[in-house]
Amino acid sequence: MSREAHVRFWESPGVRFPRATRLPLHRQKQRFERMGVSIAVQTLADQVAWATDLLRPVWRASMDAVLGAVIMHLDATSLPVLDDSKAGGLRLGSLWGYVGDEEIALYLYASTGKKHGQREGELGPADMLAKRKGYTVADAAGIFDTSFRRLEIIECGCNMHARRYFRKALDGGDSRAALPLAAFKKLYAIEDEIRDRDAAGRRAARQASSKPVYDEIVAWAEKYQPHEPPSSPLGTAIRYLLNHEIALRRFLDDGVVPIDNGIVERLHVRAALTRKNFLFAGSDTGGERAAIAYTVLGSCQLADVDPVEYLTDVLPRLARRIRISDVPNLLPARWKAARVAR
């Protein structure tokens, strides 16, 4: 049977990756059996362990690259983990997703949702932010408050979150939210128009076109805030906008700063799809291996690299052992650039 018959691809914006990566191992075993191949689940698990252990140096290099990026994004998604000591046998862990300069993805597994890692060697978001300097894009969750008080970090807000609160108000029947939503729509239309410009060009366009629109949104919110109950959907949206105005407006003053945190939230789609199928990780070790896999697949997606082609080339090279100084060149974006250059 041809390779194309064995591997069916799921089309994702800018990249292809195997449909099988979304399936738990027992369902992959059933698929192989339909092809006439019998493979034990334990054998498949051993292959996952082998591959992710080999890829661990690439994962570490991804961490260094993300921390050193001009722009770093971060956001979390949950990952249930088997734990017999907990009611129901499950504990809720976290997958923290990071993106550096729109080309390098990183996932870190944490055994809890706390801001600091609770196990030896585990890094929570506060632990990562303690290593970070420069522009950092995130939502306004309280878990980041202490970290963003450091002068070395420049907090950049997520306008997608701000817009989402007004959408909830409109969906709840408050037609007044239509006005700020229309303004946000205009802001995003401007972003689409200037996407291919350099940083200086984006800043100039934002100052000329986006800043007046944002000024109107803020003025509208300030007008309504004194008369709107803080707990109402519209009051919540207004409070979020005004409380985090400085961070939310950061993109207006620097062309390298994005308008939102969408790039890392979109990476979570893969985690959500696979979690829907496998439901939980079998252990903290399984969560760590999932983070390594999501790191590599996410970086392939951002760099528009076929992960099958990438892994076919990189895994044998890692198995033969390479110098640590050469590992950063195996990051998917750099790997692709080297192949194009050749």
Short mmCIF file of C-alpha atoms in Angstrom, two decimals:
data_model
loop_
_atom_site.label_atom_id
_atom_site.label_comp_id
_atom_site.label_asym_id
_atom_site.label_seq_id
_atom_site.Cartn_x
_atom_site.Cartn_y
_atom_site.Cartn_z
CA MET A 1 0.00 0.00 0.00
CA SER A 2 1.33 3.45 -0.90
CA ARG A 3 2.36 6.04 1.68
CA GLU A 4 -0.56 8.22 0.50
CA ALA A 5 -2.98 5.40 1.29
CA HIS A 6 -1.55 4.97 4.77
CA VAL A 7 -1.45 8.63 5.74
CA ARG A 8 -4.54 10.79 5.26
CA PHE A 9 -4.01 14.43 5.81
CA TRP A 10 -6.15 17.01 7.53
CA GLU A 11 -6.01 20.42 5.85
CA SER A 12 -5.18 23.24 8.27
CA PRO A 13 -4.49 26.89 7.34
CA GLY A 14 -0.99 26.93 5.97
CA VAL A 15 -0.07 23.34 6.83
CA ARG A 16 -1.00 19.67 6.56
CA PHE A 17 -0.66 17.26 9.43
CA PRO A 18 -1.70 13.62 9.76
CA ARG A 19 -5.28 12.97 10.71
CA ALA A 20 -3.95 10.19 12.93
CA THR A 21 -2.33 12.75 15.23
CA ARG A 22 -5.85 13.50 16.49
CA LEU A 23 -6.61 9.90 17.47
CA PRO A 24 -5.89 8.07 20.74
CA LEU A 25 -3.63 5.06 20.36
CA HIS A 26 -6.31 2.39 20.70
CA ARG A 27 -8.19 3.93 17.76
CA GLN A 28 -4.98 4.10 15.72
CA LYS A 29 -4.53 0.39 16.49
CA GLN A 30 -8.00 -0.28 15.07
CA ARG A 31 -7.16 1.72 11.96
CA PHE A 32 -3.98 -0.28 11.37
CA GLU A 33 -5.94 -3.50 11.83
CA ARG A 34 -8.34 -2.42 9.07
CA MET A 35 -5.25 -2.05 6.88
CA GLY A 36 -4.20 -5.58 7.75
CA VAL A 37 -1.44 -4.58 10.17
CA SER A 38 -1.54 -5.69 13.82
CA ILE A 39 0.31 -3.37 16.22
CA ALA A 40 -0.09 -3.49 19.98
CA VAL A 41 -1.12 -0.31 21.78
CA GLN A 42 1.99 -0.64 23.96
CA THR A 43 4.14 -0.65 20.83
CA LEU A 44 2.48 2.55 19.64
CA ALA A 45 2.98 4.07 23.09
CA ASP A 46 6.66 3.11 22.97
CA GLN A 47 6.97 4.86 19.61
CA VAL A 48 5.41 8.02 21.03
CA ALA A 49 7.78 7.90 24.00
CA TRP A 50 10.78 7.30 21.72
CA ALA A 51 9.90 10.17 19.37
CA THR A 52 9.09 12.73 22.06
CA ASP A 53 12.20 11.82 24.05
CA LEU A 54 14.30 12.38 20.93
CA LEU A 55 12.55 15.70 20.28
CA ARG A 56 13.14 17.00 23.80
CA PRO A 57 16.26 19.01 22.75
CA VAL A 58 14.18 20.71 20.01
CA TRP A 59 11.55 21.50 22.65
CA ARG A 60 14.20 23.08 24.88
CA ALA A 61 15.55 25.08 21.95
CA SER A 62 11.99 26.26 21.28
CA MET A 63 11.80 27.53 24.86
CA ASP A 64 15.00 29.53 24.47
CA ALA A 65 13.83 30.96 21.14
CA VAL A 66 10.41 31.96 22.49
CA LEU A 67 11.91 33.65 25.56
CA GLY A 68 14.31 35.58 23.33
CA ALA A 69 11.70 36.66 20.79
CA VAL A 70 10.79 40.30 20.22
CA ILE A 71 7.11 39.42 20.79
CA MET A 72 6.03 36.56 23.05
CA HIS A 73 2.43 35.36 23.28
CA LEU A 74 1.05 33.10 26.00
CA ASP A 75 -2.26 31.48 26.81
CA ALA A 76 -3.43 28.28 28.52
CA THR A 77 -5.75 25.40 27.81
CA SER A 78 -6.68 22.60 30.17
CA LEU A 79 -5.53 18.98 30.14
CA PRO A 80 -7.22 16.42 32.43
CA VAL A 81 -4.81 13.87 33.89
CA LEU A 82 -5.49 10.52 35.55
CA ASP A 83 -5.01 10.73 39.31
CA ASP A 84 -6.41 8.04 41.61
CA SER A 85 -6.02 10.32 44.63
CA LYS A 86 -8.66 12.74 43.29
CA ALA A 87 -12.42 12.42 43.27
CA GLY A 88 -13.47 11.00 39.94
CA GLY A 89 -9.93 9.85 39.24
CA LEU A 90 -8.97 12.98 37.32
CA ARG A 91 -6.94 16.09 38.07
CA LEU A 92 -7.02 19.19 35.89
CA GLY A 93 -3.60 20.06 34.53
CA SER A 94 -2.67 22.83 32.11
CA LEU A 95 -1.00 23.18 28.75
CA TRP A 96 0.59 26.62 28.52
CA GLY A 97 1.02 27.69 24.92
CA TYR A 98 3.62 30.25 23.87
CA VAL A 99 4.49 31.74 20.48
CA GLY A 100 7.63 33.69 19.65
CA ASP A 101 7.68 36.16 16.75
CA GLU A 102 4.85 34.29 15.00
CA GLU A 103 7.14 31.41 13.94
CA ILE A 104 8.03 29.34 17.02
CA ALA A 105 5.50 27.50 19.16
CA LEU A 106 6.12 26.15 22.63
CA TYR A 107 3.91 24.13 24.96
CA LEU A 108 4.69 23.53 28.62
CA TYR A 109 2.71 21.08 30.71
CA ALA A 110 1.86 22.02 34.30
CA SER A 111 0.26 19.57 36.72
CA THR A 112 -2.06 22.29 38.09
CA GLY A 113 -3.50 25.63 37.02
CA LYS A 114 -1.35 27.56 39.47
CA LYS A 115 1.05 30.26 38.36
CA HIS A 116 4.13 28.42 39.65
CA GLY A 117 5.16 24.87 38.81
CA GLN A 118 4.30 22.41 41.58
CA ARG A 119 6.65 19.59 40.58
CA GLU A 120 10.43 19.51 40.25
CA GLY A 121 11.47 21.05 36.94
CA GLU A 122 7.93 22.20 36.14
CA LEU A 123 7.46 25.76 34.86
CA GLY A 124 4.23 27.65 35.41
CA PRO A 125 3.50 30.96 33.66
CA ALA A 126 5.05 33.03 36.45
CA ASP A 127 8.23 30.96 36.21
CA MET A 128 8.44 31.59 32.47
CA LEU A 129 7.66 35.28 32.79
CA ALA A 130 10.43 35.62 35.36
CA LYS A 131 12.82 34.70 32.54
CA ARG A 132 11.23 37.09 30.05
CA LYS A 133 12.02 40.65 28.99
CA GLY A 134 10.19 42.75 26.41
CA TYR A 135 6.78 42.74 24.73
CA THR A 136 4.50 40.01 26.09
CA VAL A 137 0.96 39.48 24.80
CA ALA A 138 -1.64 37.88 27.08
CA ASP A 139 -5.16 38.31 28.34
CA ALA A 140 -5.76 40.18 31.59
CA ALA A 141 -6.01 37.12 33.84
CA GLY A 142 -5.10 37.82 37.46
CA ILE A 143 -2.50 35.04 37.35
CA PHE A 144 -0.22 37.43 35.42
CA ASP A 145 -0.62 40.51 37.66
CA THR A 146 2.52 40.06 39.74
CA SER A 147 4.65 39.19 36.72
CA PHE A 148 3.51 42.22 34.74
CA ARG A 149 4.59 44.54 37.53
CA ARG A 150 8.18 43.89 36.50
CA LEU A 151 9.52 46.80 34.48
CA GLU A 152 11.40 44.42 32.18
CA ILE A 153 8.10 43.12 30.78
CA ILE A 154 5.90 45.27 28.56
CA GLU A 155 2.33 44.01 28.83
CA CYS A 156 0.35 43.96 25.59
CA GLY A 157 -3.39 43.32 25.82
CA CYS A 158 -5.63 41.13 23.70
CA ASN A 159 -8.32 43.11 21.91
CA MET A 160 -9.98 39.88 20.87
CA HIS A 161 -10.80 39.39 24.56
CA ALA A 162 -12.08 42.95 24.88
CA ARG A 163 -14.28 42.52 21.83
CA ARG A 164 -15.57 39.19 23.13
CA TYR A 165 -17.13 40.81 26.20
CA PHE A 166 -19.09 43.23 24.03
CA ARG A 167 -20.21 40.32 21.86
CA LYS A 168 -21.56 38.56 24.97
CA ALA A 169 -23.48 41.71 25.85
CA LEU A 170 -24.99 41.93 22.36
CA ASP A 171 -25.86 38.22 22.36
CA GLY A 172 -27.56 38.81 25.71
CA GLY A 173 -29.90 41.33 24.07
CA ASP A 174 -28.13 44.64 24.78
CA SER A 175 -28.15 46.43 21.42
CA ARG A 176 -25.92 49.21 22.75
CA ALA A 177 -22.94 46.86 22.39
CA ALA A 178 -23.35 46.99 18.61
CA LEU A 179 -21.54 50.33 18.44
CA PRO A 180 -18.22 49.25 20.03
CA LEU A 181 -18.43 45.99 18.08
CA ALA A 182 -18.66 47.95 14.85
CA ALA A 183 -15.61 49.95 15.91
CA PHE A 184 -13.65 46.76 16.64
CA LYS A 185 -14.67 45.44 13.22
CA LYS A 186 -13.18 48.57 11.66
CA LEU A 187 -9.95 48.11 13.64
CA TYR A 188 -9.57 44.56 12.38
CA ALA A 189 -10.32 45.65 8.81
CA ILE A 190 -7.44 48.11 9.09
CA GLU A 191 -5.20 45.32 10.40
CA ASP A 192 -6.06 43.20 7.37
CA GLU A 193 -5.12 46.05 5.04
CA ILE A 194 -1.72 46.72 6.64
CA ARG A 195 -0.70 43.13 7.42
CA ASP A 196 2.07 43.04 4.80
CA ARG A 197 3.62 46.42 5.68
CA ASP A 198 6.77 46.78 7.75
CA ALA A 199 6.62 47.86 11.39
CA ALA A 200 7.02 51.56 10.56
CA GLY A 201 4.26 51.39 7.98
CA ARG A 202 1.89 49.60 10.35
CA ARG A 203 2.54 52.15 13.10
CA ALA A 204 1.88 55.06 10.76
CA ALA A 205 -1.39 53.52 9.56
CA ARG A 206 -2.49 52.71 13.09
CA GLN A 207 -1.78 56.22 14.29
CA ALA A 208 -3.66 57.75 11.36
CA SER A 209 -6.60 55.34 11.13
CA SER A 210 -6.85 53.06 14.18
CA LYS A 211 -6.08 55.50 16.99
CA PRO A 212 -9.11 57.77 16.28
CA VAL A 213 -11.36 54.70 16.27
CA TYR A 214 -9.95 53.48 19.57
CA ASP A 215 -10.31 56.94 21.08
CA GLU A 216 -14.01 56.80 20.17
CA ILE A 217 -14.44 53.37 21.79
CA VAL A 218 -12.85 54.59 25.01
CA ALA A 219 -14.86 57.82 25.04
CA TRP A 220 -18.07 55.84 24.51
CA ALA A 221 -17.15 53.46 27.37
CA GLU A 222 -16.34 56.35 29.71
CA LYS A 223 -19.70 57.93 28.92
CA TYR A 224 -21.70 54.79 29.73
CA GLN A 225 -19.69 53.46 32.68
CA PRO A 226 -21.19 55.73 35.41
CA HIS A 227 -24.72 54.66 34.46
CA GLU A 228 -24.17 50.93 33.88
CA PRO A 229 -24.24 48.30 36.67
CA PRO A 230 -20.73 46.82 36.87
CA SER A 231 -22.08 43.27 37.01
CA SER A 232 -24.17 43.56 33.82
CA PRO A 233 -22.69 42.07 30.60
CA LEU A 234 -22.17 45.56 29.16
CA GLY A 235 -20.77 46.83 32.45
CA THR A 236 -18.31 43.93 32.50
CA ALA A 237 -17.20 44.71 28.94
CA ILE A 238 -16.73 48.40 29.73
CA ARG A 239 -14.80 47.64 32.91
CA TYR A 240 -12.45 45.26 31.10
CA LEU A 241 -11.75 47.81 28.38
CA LEU A 242 -11.09 50.73 30.70
CA ASN A 243 -9.19 48.80 33.38
CA HIS A 244 -6.77 47.43 30.79
CA GLU A 245 -6.75 50.34 28.35
CA ILE A 246 -2.99 50.93 28.44
CA ALA A 247 -2.15 47.34 27.55
CA LEU A 248 -4.95 47.09 24.99
CA ARG A 249 -3.79 50.23 23.18
CA ARG A 250 -0.14 49.14 23.05
CA PHE A 251 -0.43 48.02 19.43
CA LEU A 252 -1.21 51.59 18.36
CA ASP A 253 2.22 52.89 19.33
CA ASP A 254 4.49 50.17 17.93
CA GLY A 255 4.09 48.41 14.62
CA VAL A 256 5.64 45.17 15.86
CA VAL A 257 2.96 44.67 18.54
CA PRO A 258 -0.06 42.61 17.39
CA ILE A 259 -3.63 43.69 18.06
CA ASP A 260 -4.49 40.48 19.91
CA ASN A 261 -3.36 37.10 21.20
CA GLY A 262 -5.10 35.17 18.44
CA ILE A 263 -2.04 33.37 17.12
CA VAL A 264 -1.58 31.28 20.25
CA GLU A 265 -5.31 30.77 20.80
CA ARG A 266 -5.59 29.32 17.30
CA LEU A 267 -2.85 26.82 18.13
CA HIS A 268 -5.07 25.52 20.94
CA VAL A 269 -7.46 24.16 18.29
CA ARG A 270 -5.19 21.14 17.86
CA ALA A 271 -5.07 20.54 21.61
CA ALA A 272 -8.86 20.85 21.81
CA LEU A 273 -9.44 18.39 18.96
CA THR A 274 -7.08 15.78 20.34
CA ARG A 275 -8.34 16.24 23.91
CA LYS A 276 -11.87 15.61 22.65
CA ASN A 277 -10.70 12.24 21.37
CA PHE A 278 -8.27 10.99 24.01
CA LEU A 279 -10.10 12.76 26.91
CA PHE A 280 -7.18 12.79 29.35
CA ALA A 281 -3.45 12.14 29.77
CA GLY A 282 -2.53 8.95 31.59
CA SER A 283 0.07 10.63 33.80
CA ASP A 284 2.11 13.79 34.27
CA THR A 285 4.78 12.19 32.09
CA GLY A 286 2.15 11.78 29.38
CA GLY A 287 1.26 15.44 29.73
CA GLU A 288 4.91 16.41 29.28
CA ARG A 289 5.19 14.28 26.15
CA ALA A 290 2.00 15.82 24.80
CA ALA A 291 3.55 19.26 25.31
CA ILE A 292 6.61 18.24 23.29
CA ALA A 293 4.42 16.91 20.47
CA TYR A 294 2.24 20.03 20.43
CA THR A 295 5.38 22.18 20.38
CA VAL A 296 6.75 20.52 17.26
CA LEU A 297 3.41 20.31 15.44
CA GLY A 298 2.58 23.91 16.35
CA SER A 299 5.93 25.18 15.08
CA CYS A 300 5.41 23.24 11.85
CA GLN A 301 2.03 24.88 11.44
CA LEU A 302 3.42 28.38 12.00
CA ALA A 303 6.31 27.78 9.59
CA ASP A 304 4.11 26.11 6.93
CA VAL A 305 6.08 22.88 7.18
CA ASP A 306 4.73 19.39 6.50
CA PRO A 307 5.31 17.66 9.88
CA VAL A 308 5.65 14.22 8.28
CA GLU A 309 8.45 15.47 6.03
CA TYR A 310 10.02 17.31 8.97
CA LEU A 311 9.95 14.35 11.37
CA THR A 312 11.15 11.94 8.67
CA ASP A 313 14.28 14.06 8.34
CA VAL A 314 14.84 15.23 11.93
CA LEU A 315 14.16 12.11 14.02
CA PRO A 316 16.95 10.01 12.42
CA ARG A 317 19.37 12.91 12.84
CA LEU A 318 18.50 13.21 16.52
CA ALA A 319 18.79 9.43 16.96
CA ARG A 320 22.37 9.59 15.64
CA ARG A 321 23.08 12.35 18.18
CA ILE A 322 24.09 15.85 17.18
CA ARG A 323 25.88 18.72 18.83
CA ILE A 324 23.75 20.81 21.18
CA SER A 325 24.83 23.93 19.28
CA ASP A 326 23.22 22.52 16.12
CA VAL A 327 19.81 21.84 17.69
CA PRO A 328 18.39 25.39 17.21
CA ASN A 329 18.82 24.89 13.46
CA LEU A 330 16.32 22.02 13.70
CA LEU A 331 13.47 24.32 14.74
CA PRO A 332 10.92 23.99 11.91
CA ALA A 333 11.22 27.60 10.67
CA ARG A 334 15.03 27.40 10.54
CA TRP A 335 14.97 23.87 9.15
CA LYS A 336 12.73 25.10 6.33
CA ALA A 337 14.95 28.12 5.62
CA ALA A 338 18.01 25.89 5.37
CA ARG A 339 16.30 23.55 2.92
CA VAL A 340 15.13 26.47 0.79
CA ALA A 341 18.65 27.88 0.77
CA ARG A 342 20.04 24.53 -0.41
#
